[in-house]
mmCIF file of C-alpha atoms and ligand atoms in Angstrom:
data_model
loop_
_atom_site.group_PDB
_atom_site.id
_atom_site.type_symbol
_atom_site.label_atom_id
_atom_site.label_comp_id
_atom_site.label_asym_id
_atom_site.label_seq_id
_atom_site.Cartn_x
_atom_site.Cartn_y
_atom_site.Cartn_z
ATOM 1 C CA UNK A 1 -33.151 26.734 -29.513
ATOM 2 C CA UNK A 2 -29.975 26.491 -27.160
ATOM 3 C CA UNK A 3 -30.370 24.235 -23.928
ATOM 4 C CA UNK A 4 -29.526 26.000 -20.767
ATOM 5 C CA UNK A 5 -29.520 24.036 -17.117
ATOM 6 C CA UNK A 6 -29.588 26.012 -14.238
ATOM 7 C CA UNK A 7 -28.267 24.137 -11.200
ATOM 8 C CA UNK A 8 -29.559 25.558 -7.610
ATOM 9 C CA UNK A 9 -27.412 25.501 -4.454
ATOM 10 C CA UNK A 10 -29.110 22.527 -3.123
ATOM 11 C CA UNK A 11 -28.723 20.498 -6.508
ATOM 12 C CA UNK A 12 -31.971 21.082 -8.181
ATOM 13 C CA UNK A 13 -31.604 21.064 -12.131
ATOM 14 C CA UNK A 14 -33.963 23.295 -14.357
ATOM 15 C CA UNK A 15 -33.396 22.618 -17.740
ATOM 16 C CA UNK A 16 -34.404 25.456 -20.230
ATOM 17 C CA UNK A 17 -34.652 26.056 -23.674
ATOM 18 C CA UNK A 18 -33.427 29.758 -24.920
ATOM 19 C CA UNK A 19 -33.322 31.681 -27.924
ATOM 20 C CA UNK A 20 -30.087 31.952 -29.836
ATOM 21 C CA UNK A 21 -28.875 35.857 -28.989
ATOM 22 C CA UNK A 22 -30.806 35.970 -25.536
ATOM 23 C CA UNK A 23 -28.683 35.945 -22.591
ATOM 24 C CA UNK A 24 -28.410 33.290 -20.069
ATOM 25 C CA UNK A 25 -29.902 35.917 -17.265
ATOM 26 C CA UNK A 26 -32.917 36.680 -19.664
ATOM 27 C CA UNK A 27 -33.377 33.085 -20.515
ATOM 28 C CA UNK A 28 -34.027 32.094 -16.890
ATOM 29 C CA UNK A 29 -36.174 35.444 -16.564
ATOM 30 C CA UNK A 30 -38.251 34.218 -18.955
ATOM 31 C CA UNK A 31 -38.404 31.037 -17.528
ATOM 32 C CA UNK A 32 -38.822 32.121 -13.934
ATOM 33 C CA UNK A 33 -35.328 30.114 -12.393
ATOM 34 C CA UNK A 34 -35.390 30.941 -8.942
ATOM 35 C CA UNK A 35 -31.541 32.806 -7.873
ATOM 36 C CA UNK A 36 -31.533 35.512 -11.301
ATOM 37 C CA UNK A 37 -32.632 38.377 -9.873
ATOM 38 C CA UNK A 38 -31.143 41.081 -13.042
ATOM 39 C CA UNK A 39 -32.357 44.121 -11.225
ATOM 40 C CA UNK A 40 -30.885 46.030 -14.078
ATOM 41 C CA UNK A 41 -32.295 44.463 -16.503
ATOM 42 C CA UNK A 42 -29.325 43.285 -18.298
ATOM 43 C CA UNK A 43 -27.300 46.622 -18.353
ATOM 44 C CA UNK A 44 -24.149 45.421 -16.142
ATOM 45 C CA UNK A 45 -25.004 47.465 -13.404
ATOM 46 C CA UNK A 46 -26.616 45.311 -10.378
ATOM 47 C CA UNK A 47 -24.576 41.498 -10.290
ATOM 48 C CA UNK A 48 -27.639 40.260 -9.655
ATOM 49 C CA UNK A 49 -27.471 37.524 -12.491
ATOM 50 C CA UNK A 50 -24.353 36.349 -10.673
ATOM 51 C CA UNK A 51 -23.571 32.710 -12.391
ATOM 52 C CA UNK A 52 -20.705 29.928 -11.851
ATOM 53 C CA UNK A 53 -20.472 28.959 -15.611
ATOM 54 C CA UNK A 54 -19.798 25.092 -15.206
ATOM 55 C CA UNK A 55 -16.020 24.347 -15.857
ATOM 56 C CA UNK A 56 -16.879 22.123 -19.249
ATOM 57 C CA UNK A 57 -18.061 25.205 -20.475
ATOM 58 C CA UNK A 58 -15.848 28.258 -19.909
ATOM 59 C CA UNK A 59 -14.146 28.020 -22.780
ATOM 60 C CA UNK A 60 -16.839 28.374 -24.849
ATOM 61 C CA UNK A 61 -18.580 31.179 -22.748
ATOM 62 C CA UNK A 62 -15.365 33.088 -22.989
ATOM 63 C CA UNK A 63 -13.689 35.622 -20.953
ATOM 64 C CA UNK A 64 -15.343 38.394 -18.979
ATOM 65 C CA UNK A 65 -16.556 41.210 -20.708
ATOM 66 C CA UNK A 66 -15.090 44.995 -19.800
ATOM 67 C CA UNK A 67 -16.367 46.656 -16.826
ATOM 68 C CA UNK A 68 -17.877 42.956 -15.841
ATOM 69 C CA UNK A 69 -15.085 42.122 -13.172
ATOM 70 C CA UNK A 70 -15.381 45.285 -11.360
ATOM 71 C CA UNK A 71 -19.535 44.576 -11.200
ATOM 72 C CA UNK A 72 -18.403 41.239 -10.027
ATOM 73 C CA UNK A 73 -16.841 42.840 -7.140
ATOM 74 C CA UNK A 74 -20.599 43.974 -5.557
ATOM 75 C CA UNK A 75 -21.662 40.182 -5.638
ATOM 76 C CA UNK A 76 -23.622 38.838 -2.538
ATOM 77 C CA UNK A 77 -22.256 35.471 -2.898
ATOM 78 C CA UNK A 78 -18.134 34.172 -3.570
ATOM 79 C CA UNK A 79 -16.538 35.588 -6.632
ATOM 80 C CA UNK A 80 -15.006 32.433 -8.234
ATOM 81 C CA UNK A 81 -12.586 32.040 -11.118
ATOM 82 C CA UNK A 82 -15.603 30.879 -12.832
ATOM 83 C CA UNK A 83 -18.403 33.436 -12.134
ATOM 84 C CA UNK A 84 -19.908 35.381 -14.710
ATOM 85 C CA UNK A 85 -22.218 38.044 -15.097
ATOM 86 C CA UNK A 86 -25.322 35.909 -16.825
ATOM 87 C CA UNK A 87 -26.616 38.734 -19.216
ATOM 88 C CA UNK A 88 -23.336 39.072 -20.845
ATOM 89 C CA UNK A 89 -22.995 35.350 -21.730
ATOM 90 C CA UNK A 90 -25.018 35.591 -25.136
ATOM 91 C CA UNK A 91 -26.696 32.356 -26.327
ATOM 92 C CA UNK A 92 -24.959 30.889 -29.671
ATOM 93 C CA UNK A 93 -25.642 27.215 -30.984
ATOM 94 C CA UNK A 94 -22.060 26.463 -29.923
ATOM 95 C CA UNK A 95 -23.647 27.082 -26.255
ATOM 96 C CA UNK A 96 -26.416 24.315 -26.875
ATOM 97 C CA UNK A 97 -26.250 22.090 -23.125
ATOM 98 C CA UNK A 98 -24.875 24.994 -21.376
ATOM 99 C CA UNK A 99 -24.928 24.458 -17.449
ATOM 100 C CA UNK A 100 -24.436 27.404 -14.724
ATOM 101 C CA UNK A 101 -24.729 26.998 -11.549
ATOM 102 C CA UNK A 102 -27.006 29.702 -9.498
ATOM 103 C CA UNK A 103 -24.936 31.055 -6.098
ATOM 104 C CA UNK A 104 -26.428 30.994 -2.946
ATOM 105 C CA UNK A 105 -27.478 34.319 -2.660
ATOM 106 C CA UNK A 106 -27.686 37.729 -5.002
ATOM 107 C CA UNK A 107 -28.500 40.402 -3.018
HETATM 108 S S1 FES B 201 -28.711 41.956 -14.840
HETATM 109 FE FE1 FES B 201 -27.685 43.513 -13.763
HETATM 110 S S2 FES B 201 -25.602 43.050 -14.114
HETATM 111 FE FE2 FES B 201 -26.646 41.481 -15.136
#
């Protein structure tokens, strides 16, 4: 299991516990974390999973995947230097304690 915390805007902390190879967006799916929306389901095609990876972790979460950036760009909320797409950051044990921070709004 890989530990995932989702931070809301107003501070709250969920704390999750994913399976290795599920995305971060299907992770809080399945664990109903209010802000994920994924209105397509995972196939890059909504920004609806909008995340802020927290900075401790971008390394780790790596860079943006092709064709991510310009789905980025249809984003309700501020595109930062750290936002990500959360169902293309794939859950590895090296991404055990993961935290992401949920924007204010996705759609
Ligand atoms: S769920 Fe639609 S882009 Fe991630």
């Amino acid at each position: 299991m890989v530990k995932v915390t989702y931070v809301q805007p107003d501070g709250t902390e969920v704390e999750v516990e994913g399976n290795e190879g599920d995305s971060v967006m299907a992770t809080a799916i399945a664990n109903d974390v209010d802000g994920i929306v994924a209105e397509c389901g995972g196939s890059m095609m909504c920004a609806t999973c909008h995340c802020y990876v927290n900075e401790a972790w971008t390394d780790r979460t790596g860079e943006r995947h092709e064709g991510e950036e310009d789905m980025l760009e249809c984003a309700a909320a501020e595109v930062r230097d750290t936002s990500r797409l959360s169902c293309q950051i794939v859950l590895t044990p090296d991404l055990d304690g993961l935290r992401v921070q949920v924007p204010e709004a996705q759609v």
